[in-house]
Coordinates of C-alpha atoms in Angstrom, one line a residue:
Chain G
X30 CA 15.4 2.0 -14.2
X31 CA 12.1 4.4 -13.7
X32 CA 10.2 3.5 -11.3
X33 CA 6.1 3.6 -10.7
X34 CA 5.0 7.2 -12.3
X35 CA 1.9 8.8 -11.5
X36 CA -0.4 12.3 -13.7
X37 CA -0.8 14.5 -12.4
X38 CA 0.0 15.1 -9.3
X39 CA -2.6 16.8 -7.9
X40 CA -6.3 17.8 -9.6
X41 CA -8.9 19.7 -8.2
X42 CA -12.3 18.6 -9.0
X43 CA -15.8 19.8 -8.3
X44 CA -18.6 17.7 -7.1
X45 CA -20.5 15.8 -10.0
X46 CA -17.3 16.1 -12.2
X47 CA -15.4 13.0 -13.9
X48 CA -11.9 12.7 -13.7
X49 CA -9.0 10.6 -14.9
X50 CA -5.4 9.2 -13.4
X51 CA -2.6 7.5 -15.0
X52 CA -0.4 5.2 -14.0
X53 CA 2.9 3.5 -15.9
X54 CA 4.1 0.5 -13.9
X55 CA 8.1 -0.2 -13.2
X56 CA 10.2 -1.2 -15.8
X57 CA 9.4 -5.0 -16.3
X58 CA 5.9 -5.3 -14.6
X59 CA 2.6 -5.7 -15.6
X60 CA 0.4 -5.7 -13.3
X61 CA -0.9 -2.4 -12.1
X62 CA -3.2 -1.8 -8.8
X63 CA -5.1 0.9 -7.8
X64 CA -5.3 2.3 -3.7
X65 CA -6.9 5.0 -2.2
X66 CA -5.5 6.0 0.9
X67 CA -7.8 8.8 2.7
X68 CA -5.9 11.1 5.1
X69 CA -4.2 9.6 8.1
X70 CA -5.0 5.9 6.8
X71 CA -3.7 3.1 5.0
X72 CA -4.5 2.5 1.2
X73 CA -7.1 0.6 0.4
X74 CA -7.6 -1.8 -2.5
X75 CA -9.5 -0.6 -5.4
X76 CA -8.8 -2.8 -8.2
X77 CA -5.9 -4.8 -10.3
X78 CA -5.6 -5.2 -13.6
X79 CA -3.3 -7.6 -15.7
X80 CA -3.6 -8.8 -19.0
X81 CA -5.7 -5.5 -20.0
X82 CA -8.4 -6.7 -17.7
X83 CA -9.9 -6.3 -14.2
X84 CA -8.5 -9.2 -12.1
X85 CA -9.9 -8.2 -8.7
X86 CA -11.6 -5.4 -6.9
X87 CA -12.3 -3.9 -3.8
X88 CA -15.4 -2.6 -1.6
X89 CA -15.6 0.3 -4.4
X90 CA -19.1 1.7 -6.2
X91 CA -19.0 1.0 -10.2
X92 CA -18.3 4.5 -10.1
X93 CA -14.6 3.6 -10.2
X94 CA -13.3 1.9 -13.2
X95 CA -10.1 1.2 -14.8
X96 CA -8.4 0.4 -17.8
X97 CA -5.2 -0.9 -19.0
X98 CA -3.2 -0.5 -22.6
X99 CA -1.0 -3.1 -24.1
X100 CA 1.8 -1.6 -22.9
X101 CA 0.8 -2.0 -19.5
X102 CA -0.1 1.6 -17.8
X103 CA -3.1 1.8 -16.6
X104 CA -6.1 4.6 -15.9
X105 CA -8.4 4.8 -13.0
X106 CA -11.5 7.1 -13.6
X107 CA -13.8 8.0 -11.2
X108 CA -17.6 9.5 -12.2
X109 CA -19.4 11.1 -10.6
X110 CA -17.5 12.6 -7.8
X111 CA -18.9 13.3 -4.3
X112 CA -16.8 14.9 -1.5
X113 CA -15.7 11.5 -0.2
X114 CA -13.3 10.9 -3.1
X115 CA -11.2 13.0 -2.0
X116 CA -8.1 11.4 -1.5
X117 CA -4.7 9.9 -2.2
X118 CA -5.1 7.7 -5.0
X119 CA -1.3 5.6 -5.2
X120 CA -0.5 3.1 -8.3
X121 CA 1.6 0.0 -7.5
X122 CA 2.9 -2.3 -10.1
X123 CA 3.8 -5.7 -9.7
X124 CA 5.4 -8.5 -11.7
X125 CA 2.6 -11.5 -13.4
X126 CA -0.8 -12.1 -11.7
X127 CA 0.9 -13.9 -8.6
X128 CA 3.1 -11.0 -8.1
X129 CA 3.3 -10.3 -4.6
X130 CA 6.0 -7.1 -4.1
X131 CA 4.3 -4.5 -5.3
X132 CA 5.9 -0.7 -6.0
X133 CA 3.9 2.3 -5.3
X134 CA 4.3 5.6 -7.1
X135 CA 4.3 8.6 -5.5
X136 CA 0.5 9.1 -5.9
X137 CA -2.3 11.5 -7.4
X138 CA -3.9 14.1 -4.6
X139 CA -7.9 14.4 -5.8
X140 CA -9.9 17.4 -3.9
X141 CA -12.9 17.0 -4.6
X142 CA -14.6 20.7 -3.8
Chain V
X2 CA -11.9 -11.8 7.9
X3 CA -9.2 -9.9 6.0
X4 CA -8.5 -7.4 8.9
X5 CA -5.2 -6.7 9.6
X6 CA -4.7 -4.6 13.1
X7 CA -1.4 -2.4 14.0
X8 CA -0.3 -0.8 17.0
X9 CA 0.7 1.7 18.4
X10 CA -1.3 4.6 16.3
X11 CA 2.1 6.7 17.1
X12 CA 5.3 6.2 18.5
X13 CA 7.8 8.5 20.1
X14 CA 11.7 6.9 20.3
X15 CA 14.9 7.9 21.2
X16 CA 17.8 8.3 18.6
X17 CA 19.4 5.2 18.8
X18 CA 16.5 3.3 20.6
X19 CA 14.1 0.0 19.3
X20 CA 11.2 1.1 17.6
X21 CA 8.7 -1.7 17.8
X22 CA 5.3 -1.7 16.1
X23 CA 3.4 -4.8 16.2
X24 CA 0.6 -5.8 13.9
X25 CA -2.1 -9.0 13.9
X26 CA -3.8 -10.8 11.4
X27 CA -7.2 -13.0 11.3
X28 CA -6.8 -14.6 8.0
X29 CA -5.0 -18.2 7.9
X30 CA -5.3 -17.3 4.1
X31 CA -2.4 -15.0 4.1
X32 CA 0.7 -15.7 3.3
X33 CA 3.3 -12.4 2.7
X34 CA 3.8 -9.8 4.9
X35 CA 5.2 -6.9 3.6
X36 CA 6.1 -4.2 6.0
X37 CA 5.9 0.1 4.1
X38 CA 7.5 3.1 5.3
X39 CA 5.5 6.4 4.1
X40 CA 6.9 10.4 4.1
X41 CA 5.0 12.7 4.1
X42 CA 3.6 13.5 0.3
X43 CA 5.1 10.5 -1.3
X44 CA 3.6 7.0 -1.8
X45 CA 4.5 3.8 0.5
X46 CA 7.7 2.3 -0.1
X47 CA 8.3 -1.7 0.3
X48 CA 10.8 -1.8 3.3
X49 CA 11.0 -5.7 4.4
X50 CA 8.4 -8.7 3.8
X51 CA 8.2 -12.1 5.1
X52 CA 6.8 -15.6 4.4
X53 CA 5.0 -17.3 7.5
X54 CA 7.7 -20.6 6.8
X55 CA 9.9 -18.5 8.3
X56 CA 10.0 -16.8 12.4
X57 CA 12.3 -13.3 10.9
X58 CA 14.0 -11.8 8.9
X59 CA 16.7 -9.2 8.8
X60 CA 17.9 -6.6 6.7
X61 CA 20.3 -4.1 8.2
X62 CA 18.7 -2.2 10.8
X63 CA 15.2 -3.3 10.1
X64 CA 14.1 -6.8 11.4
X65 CA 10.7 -8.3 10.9
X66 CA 9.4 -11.2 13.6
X67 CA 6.7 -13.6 12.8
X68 CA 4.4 -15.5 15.1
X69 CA 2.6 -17.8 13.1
X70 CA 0.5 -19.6 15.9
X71 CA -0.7 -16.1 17.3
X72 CA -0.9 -15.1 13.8
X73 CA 1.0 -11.7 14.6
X74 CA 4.3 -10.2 13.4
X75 CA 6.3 -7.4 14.2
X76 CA 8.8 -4.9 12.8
X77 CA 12.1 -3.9 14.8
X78 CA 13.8 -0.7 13.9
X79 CA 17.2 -1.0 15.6
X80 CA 19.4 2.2 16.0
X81 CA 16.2 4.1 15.0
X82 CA 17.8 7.3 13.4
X83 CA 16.1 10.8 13.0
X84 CA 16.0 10.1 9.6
X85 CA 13.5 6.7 9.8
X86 CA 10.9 9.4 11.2
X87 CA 7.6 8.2 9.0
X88 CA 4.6 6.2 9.0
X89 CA 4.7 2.6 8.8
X90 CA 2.6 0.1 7.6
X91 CA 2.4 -3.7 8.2
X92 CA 0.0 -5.2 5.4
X93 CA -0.9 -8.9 4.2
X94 CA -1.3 -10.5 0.7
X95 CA -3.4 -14.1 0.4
X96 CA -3.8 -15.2 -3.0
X97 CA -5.9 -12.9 -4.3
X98 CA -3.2 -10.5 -4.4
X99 CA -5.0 -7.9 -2.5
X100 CA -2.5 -5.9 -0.4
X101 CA -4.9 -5.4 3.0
X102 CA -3.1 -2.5 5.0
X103 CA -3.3 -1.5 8.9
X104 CA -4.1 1.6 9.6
X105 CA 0.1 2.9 10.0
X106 CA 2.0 3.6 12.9
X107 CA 3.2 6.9 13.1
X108 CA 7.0 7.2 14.0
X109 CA 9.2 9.7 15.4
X110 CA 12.8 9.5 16.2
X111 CA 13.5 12.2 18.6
X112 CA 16.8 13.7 17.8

């Protein structure tokens, strides 16, 4: 049974830049949220999406914006990229819209430079 | 208010000692308390959660309290091993499914 995966693993970006993560949720979920979790702190909320839309979101600029596919992965792209983004950005997946245990993947390390 | 405040920042224990970290909530709203253990690299990994109709839970060494009136719980790590060195996290979930995490408690087990 695969668990949450997460590509890639790590990315360098430079300031200005775009850049894209992706996320395939547990066998049997689908619901995917998106955390950032800045060094030495605990993830914070970005957004969740089930049913291929956004269901909630976070204190996070329009910068950030999601999508998920009909087979329930999910992307999380970022624009416009300032020095601040950079981060762990962790994928969790969770079972219907109520779903309360979620599973995180191991996470995509963003440096922004 | 959909803090949720965790102490100590870090913790220094004995091998085969209690390691207690204790964590608050404002929130009436909440209603699932799921405690994460992190290592270094890798993403948070659901440990233990409770439901405020219940005062704690147990499973093996790891044993969650919950004060519902003083709207704090707790997480007990008996026998803490060398292995169970990590950060922890005590977080909260109200029905908008947002996951609101405290800021993690650095462990060590001391060997």
């Amino acid at each position: 049974d695969a668990g949450v995966t997460q590509s890639p693993t790590h990315l360098i970006k430079t300031r200005g830049q775009q850049v894209t993560l992706r996320c395939s949720p547990k066998s049997g979920h689908d619901t995917v949220s998106w955390y950032q979790q800045a060094l030495g702190q605990g993830p914070q909320f970005i957004f969740q999406y089930y049913e291929e839309e956004e269901r909630q979101r976070g204190n996070f600029p329009d910068r950030f914006s999601g999508h998920q596919f009909p087979n329930y992965s999910s992307e999380l792209n970022v624009n416009a990229l300032l020095l601040g983004d950079s981060a762990l950005y962790l994928c969790a997946s969770s079972f219907g819209a109520g779903g309360f245990e979620q599973y995180f993947g191991p996470g995509t390390r963003l440096t922004v430079t | 208010q959909q803090q949720v405040k965790q102490s100590p920042q870090s913790l220094i224990v004995q091998k085969g000692g209690i390691s207690i970290i204790n964590c608050a909530y404002e929130n009436t709203a909440f209603d699932y308390f799921p405690w994460y253990q992190q290592f270094p690299g890798k993403g948070p990994a659901l440990l233990i959660a409770i439901r405020p109709d219940v005062s704690e839970k147990k499973e093996g060494r790891f044993t969650i309290s919950f004060n519902k009136s003083a709207k704090q719980f707790s997480l007990h790590i008996m026998d803490s091993q060398p292995g169970d060195s990590a950060t922890y996290f005590c977080a909260a979930n109200g029905e908008d499914d947002k996951i609101i995490f405290g800021k993690g408690t650095r462990l060590h087990i001391l060997p």
